[in-house]
PDB file of C-alpha atoms in Angstrom:
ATOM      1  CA  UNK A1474     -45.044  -2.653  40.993  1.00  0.00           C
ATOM      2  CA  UNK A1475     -43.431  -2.309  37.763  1.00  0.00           C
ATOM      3  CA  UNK A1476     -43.098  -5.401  35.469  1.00  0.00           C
ATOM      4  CA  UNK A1477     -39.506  -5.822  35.634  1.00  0.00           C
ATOM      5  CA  UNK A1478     -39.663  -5.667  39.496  1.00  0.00           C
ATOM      6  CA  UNK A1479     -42.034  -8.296  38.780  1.00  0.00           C
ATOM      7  CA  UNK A1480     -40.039 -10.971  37.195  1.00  0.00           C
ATOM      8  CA  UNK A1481     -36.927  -9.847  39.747  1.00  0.00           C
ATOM      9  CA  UNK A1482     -38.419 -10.912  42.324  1.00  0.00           C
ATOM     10  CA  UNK A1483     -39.321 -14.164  40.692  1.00  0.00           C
ATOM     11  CA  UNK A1484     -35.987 -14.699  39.474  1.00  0.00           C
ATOM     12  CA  UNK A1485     -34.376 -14.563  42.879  1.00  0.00           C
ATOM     13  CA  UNK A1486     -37.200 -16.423  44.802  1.00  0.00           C
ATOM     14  CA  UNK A1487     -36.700 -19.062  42.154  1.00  0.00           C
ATOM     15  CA  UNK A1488     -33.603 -19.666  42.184  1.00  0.00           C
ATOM     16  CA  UNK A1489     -33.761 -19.361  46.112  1.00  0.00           C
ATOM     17  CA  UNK A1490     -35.780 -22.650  45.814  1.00  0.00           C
ATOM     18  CA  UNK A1491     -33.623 -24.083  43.455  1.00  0.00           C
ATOM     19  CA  UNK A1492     -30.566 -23.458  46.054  1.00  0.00           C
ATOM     20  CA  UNK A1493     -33.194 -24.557  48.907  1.00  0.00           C
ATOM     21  CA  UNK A1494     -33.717 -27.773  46.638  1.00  0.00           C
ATOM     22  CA  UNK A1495     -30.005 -28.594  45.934  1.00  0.00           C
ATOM     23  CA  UNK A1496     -29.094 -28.486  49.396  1.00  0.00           C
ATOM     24  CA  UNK A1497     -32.084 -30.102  51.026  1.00  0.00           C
ATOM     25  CA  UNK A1498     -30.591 -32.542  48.551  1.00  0.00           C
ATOM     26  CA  UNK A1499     -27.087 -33.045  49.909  1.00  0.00           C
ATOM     27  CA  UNK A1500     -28.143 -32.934  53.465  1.00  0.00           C
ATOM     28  CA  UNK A1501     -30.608 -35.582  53.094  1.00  0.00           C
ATOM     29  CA  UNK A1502     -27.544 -38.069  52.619  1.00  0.00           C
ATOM     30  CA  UNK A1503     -24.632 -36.345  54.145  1.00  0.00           C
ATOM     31  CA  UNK A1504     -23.049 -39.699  53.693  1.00  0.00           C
ATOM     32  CA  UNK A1505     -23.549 -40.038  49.997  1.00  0.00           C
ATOM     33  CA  UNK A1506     -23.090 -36.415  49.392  1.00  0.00           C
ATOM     34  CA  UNK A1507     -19.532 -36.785  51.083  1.00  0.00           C
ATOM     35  CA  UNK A1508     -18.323 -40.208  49.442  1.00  0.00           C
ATOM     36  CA  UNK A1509     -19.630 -38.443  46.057  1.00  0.00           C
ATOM     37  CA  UNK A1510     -17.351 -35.086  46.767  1.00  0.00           C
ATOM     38  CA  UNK A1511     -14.306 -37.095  47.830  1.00  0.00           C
ATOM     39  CA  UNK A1512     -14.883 -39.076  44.217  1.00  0.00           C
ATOM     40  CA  UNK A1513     -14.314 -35.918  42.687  1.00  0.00           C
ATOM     41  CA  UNK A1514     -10.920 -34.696  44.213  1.00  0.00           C
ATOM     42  CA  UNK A1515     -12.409 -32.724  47.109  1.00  0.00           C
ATOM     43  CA  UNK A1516      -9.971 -32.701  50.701  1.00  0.00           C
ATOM     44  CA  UNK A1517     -12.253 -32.809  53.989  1.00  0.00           C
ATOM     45  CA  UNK A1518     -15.107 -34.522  51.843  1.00  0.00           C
ATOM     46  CA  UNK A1519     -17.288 -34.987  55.001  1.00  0.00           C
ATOM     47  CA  UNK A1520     -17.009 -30.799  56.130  1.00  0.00           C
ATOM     48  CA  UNK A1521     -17.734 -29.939  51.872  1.00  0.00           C
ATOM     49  CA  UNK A1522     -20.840 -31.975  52.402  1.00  0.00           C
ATOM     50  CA  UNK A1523     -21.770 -30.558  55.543  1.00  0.00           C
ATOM     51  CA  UNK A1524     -21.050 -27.111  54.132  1.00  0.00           C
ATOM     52  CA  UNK A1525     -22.201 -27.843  50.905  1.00  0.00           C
ATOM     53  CA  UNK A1526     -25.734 -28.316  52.631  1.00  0.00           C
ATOM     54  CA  UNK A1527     -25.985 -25.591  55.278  1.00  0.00           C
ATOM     55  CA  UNK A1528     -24.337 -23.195  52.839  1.00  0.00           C
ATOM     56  CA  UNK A1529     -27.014 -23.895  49.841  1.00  0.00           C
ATOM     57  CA  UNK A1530     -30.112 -24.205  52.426  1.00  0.00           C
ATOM     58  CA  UNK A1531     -29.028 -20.704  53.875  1.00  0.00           C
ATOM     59  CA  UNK A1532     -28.144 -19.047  51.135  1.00  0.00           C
ATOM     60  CA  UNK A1533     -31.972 -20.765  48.963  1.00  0.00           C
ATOM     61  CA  UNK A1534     -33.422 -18.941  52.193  1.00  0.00           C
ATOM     62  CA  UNK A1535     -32.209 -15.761  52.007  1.00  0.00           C
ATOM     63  CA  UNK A1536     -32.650 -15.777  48.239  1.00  0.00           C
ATOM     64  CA  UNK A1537     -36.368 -16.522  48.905  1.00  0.00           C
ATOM     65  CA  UNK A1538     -37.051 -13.994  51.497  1.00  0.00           C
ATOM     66  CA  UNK A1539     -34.831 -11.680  49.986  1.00  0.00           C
ATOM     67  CA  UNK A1540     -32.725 -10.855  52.910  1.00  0.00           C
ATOM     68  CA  UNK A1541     -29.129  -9.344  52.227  1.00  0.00           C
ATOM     69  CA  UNK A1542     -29.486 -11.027  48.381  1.00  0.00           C
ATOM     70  CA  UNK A1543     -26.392  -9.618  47.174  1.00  0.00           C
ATOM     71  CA  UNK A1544     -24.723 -11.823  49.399  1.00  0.00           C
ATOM     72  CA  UNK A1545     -26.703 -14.645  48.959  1.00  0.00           C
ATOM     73  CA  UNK A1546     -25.734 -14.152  44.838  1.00  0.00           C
ATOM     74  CA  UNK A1547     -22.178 -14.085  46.191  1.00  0.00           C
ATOM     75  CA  UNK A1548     -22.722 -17.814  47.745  1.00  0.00           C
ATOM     76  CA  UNK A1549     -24.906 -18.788  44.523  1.00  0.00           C
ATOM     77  CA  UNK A1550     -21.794 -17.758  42.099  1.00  0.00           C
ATOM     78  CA  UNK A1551     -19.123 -19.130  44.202  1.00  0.00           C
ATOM     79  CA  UNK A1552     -20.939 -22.506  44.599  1.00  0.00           C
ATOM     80  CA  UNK A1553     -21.762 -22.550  40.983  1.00  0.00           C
ATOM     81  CA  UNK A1554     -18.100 -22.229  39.742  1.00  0.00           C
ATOM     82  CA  UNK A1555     -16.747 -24.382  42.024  1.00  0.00           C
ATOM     83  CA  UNK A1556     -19.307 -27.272  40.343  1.00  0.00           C
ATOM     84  CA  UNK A1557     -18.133 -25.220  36.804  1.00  0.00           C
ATOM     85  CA  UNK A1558     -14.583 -25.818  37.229  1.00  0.00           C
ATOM     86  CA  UNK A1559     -14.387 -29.212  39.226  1.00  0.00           C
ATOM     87  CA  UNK A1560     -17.000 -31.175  37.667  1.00  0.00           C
ATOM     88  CA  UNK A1561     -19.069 -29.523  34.594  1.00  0.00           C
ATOM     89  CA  UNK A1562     -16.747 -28.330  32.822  1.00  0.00           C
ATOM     90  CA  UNK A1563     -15.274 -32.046  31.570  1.00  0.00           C
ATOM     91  CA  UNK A1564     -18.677 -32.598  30.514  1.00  0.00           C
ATOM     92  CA  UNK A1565     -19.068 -29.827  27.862  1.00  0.00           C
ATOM     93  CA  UNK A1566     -21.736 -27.645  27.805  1.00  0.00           C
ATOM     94  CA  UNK A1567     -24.962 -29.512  27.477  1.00  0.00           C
ATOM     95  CA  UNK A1568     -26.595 -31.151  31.562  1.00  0.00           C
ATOM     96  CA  UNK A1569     -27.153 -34.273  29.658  1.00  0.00           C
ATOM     97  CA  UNK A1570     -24.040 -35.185  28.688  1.00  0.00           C
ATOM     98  CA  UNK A1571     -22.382 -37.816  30.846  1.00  0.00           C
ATOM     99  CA  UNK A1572     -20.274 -39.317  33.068  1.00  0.00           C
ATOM    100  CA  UNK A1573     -21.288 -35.927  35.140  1.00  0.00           C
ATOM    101  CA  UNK A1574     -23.931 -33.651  33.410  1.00  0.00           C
ATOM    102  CA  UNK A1575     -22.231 -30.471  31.053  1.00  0.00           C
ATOM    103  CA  UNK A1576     -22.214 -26.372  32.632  1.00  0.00           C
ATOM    104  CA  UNK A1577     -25.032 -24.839  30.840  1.00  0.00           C
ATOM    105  CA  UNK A1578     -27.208 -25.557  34.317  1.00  0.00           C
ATOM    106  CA  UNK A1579     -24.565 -24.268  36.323  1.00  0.00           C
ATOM    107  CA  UNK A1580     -23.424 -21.167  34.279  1.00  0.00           C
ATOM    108  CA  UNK A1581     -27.129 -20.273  33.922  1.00  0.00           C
ATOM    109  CA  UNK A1582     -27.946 -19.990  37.611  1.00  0.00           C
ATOM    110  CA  UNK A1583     -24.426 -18.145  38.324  1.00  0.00           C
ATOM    111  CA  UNK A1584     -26.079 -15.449  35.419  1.00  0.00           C
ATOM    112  CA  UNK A1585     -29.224 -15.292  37.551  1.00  0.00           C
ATOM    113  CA  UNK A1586     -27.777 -14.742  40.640  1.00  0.00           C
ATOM    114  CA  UNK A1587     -25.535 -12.077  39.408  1.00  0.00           C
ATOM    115  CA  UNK A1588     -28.674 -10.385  37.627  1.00  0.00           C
ATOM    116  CA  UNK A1589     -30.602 -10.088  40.614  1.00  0.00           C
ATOM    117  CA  UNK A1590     -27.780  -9.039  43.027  1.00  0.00           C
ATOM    118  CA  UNK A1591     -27.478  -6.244  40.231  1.00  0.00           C
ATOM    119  CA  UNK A1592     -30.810  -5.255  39.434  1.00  0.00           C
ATOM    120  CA  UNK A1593     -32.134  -5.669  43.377  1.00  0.00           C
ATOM    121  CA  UNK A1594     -34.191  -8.107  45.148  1.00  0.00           C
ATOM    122  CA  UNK A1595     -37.373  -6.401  44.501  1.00  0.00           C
ATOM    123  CA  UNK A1596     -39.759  -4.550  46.305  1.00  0.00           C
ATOM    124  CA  UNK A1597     -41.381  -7.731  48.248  1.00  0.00           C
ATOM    125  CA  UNK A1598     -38.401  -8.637  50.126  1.00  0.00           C
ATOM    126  CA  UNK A1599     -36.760  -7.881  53.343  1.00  0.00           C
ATOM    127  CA  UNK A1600     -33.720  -5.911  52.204  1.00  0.00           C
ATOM    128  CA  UNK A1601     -36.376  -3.692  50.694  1.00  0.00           C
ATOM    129  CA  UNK A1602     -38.680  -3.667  53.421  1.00  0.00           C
ATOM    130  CA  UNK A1603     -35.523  -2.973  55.869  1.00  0.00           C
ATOM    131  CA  UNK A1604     -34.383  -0.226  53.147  1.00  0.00           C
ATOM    132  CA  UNK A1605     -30.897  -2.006  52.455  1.00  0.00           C
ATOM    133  CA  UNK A1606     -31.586  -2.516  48.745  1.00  0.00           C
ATOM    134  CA  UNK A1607     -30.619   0.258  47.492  1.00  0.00           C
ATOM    135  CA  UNK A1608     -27.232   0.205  49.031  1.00  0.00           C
ATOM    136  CA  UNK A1609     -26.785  -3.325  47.950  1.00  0.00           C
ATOM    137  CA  UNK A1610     -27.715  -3.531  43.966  1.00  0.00           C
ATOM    138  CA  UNK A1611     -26.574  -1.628  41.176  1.00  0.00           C
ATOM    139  CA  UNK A1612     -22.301  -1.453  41.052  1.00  0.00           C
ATOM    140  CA  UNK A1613     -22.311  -2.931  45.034  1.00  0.00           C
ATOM    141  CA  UNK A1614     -24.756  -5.752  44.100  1.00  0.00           C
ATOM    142  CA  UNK A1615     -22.345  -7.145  40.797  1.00  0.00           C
ATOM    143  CA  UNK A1616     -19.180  -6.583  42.565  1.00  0.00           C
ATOM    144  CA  UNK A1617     -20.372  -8.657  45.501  1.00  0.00           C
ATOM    145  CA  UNK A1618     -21.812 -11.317  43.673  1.00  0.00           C
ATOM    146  CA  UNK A1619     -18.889 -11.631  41.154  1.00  0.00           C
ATOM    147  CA  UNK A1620     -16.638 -11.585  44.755  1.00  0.00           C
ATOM    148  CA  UNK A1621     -18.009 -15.242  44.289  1.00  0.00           C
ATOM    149  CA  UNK A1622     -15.573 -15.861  42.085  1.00  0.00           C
ATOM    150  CA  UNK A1623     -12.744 -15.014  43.721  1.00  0.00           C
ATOM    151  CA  UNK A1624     -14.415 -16.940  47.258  1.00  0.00           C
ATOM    152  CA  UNK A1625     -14.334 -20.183  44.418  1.00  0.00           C
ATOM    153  CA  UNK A1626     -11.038 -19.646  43.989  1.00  0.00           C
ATOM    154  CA  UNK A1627      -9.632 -20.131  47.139  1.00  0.00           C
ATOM    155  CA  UNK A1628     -11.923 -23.058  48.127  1.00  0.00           C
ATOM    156  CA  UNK A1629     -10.434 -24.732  44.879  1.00  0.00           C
ATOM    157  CA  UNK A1630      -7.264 -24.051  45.281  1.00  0.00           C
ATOM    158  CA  UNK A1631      -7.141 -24.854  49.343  1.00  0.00           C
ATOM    159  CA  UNK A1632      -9.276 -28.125  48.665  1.00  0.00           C
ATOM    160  CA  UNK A1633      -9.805 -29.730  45.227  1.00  0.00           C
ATOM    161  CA  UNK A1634      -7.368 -31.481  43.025  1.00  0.00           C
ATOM    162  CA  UNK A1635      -8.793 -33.227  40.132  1.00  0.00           C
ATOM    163  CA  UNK A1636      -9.279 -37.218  40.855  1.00  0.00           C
ATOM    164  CA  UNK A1637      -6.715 -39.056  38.185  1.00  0.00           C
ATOM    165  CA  UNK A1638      -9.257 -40.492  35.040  1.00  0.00           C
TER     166      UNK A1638
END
């Protein structure tokens, strides 16, 4: 394995835990997680949770296993700039700034996800092992994960208004 397949594959498997971590997270307290979204100007707050959970668990899996990762990126970037534009962004740009924590988190993660849906998943993952990386990185792998940002779109526009100061 070369070096830079190395730290892929660490890259994606990391921030397949992260996702794994965030959404564990939300479903823990689908409750909280739901009052919390409707606080911040989102319709249907009780389905965002709900999807906001499976959605982050499922797509922190496939990142880890690396199975169909170029579609998993897709999920990371659209659920990172949907929590860009309807809550980090007010902030500024550092996480500690407060009332809700500033983009640099968020923005850095989207980056990652669109790096490794680019460059490949790496040779120790499934889409490798199934031979569907190489269809999926290079031009394939940035335009599906940057599709993300057009799948945020619509979710924000069909669902969040932002809450009156």
């Amino acid at each position: 394995m070369e070096p830079v397949e190395i730290v892929i594959t660490g890259l994606r498997m990391w921030v397949g835990v992260v996702m794994l971590a965030h959404g564990i997270n939300h479903g823990r307290s689908l409750d909280g997680t739901a009052k919390w979204f409707g606080s911040k100007g989102f319709a249907m707050a009780r389905r965002q949770a709900q999807l906001s959970a499976f959605g982050e668990i499922a797509i922190g899996a496939a990142l880890v296993v690396g199975f169909l990762t170029s579609f998993a990126a897709f999920g990371v970037v659209a659920i990172m700039t949907v929590a860009f534009w309807s809550i980090h962004r007010f902030a500024g740009f550092f996480v500690f700034r407060r009332p809700d924590e500033g983009y640099e988190y968020v923005v850095t993660v989207a980056l990652a996800a669109v790096v490794v849906a680019t460059a490949g998943p790496g040779p120790l993952s499934l889409d490798a092992l199934t031979g569907v990386a190489d269809d999926l990185d290079g031009w394939t792998g940035l335009a599906a994960a940057l599709g993300g940002l057009v799948a945020a779109a619509v979710q924000l526009a069909l669902s969040w208004r932002k809450p009156d100061a």
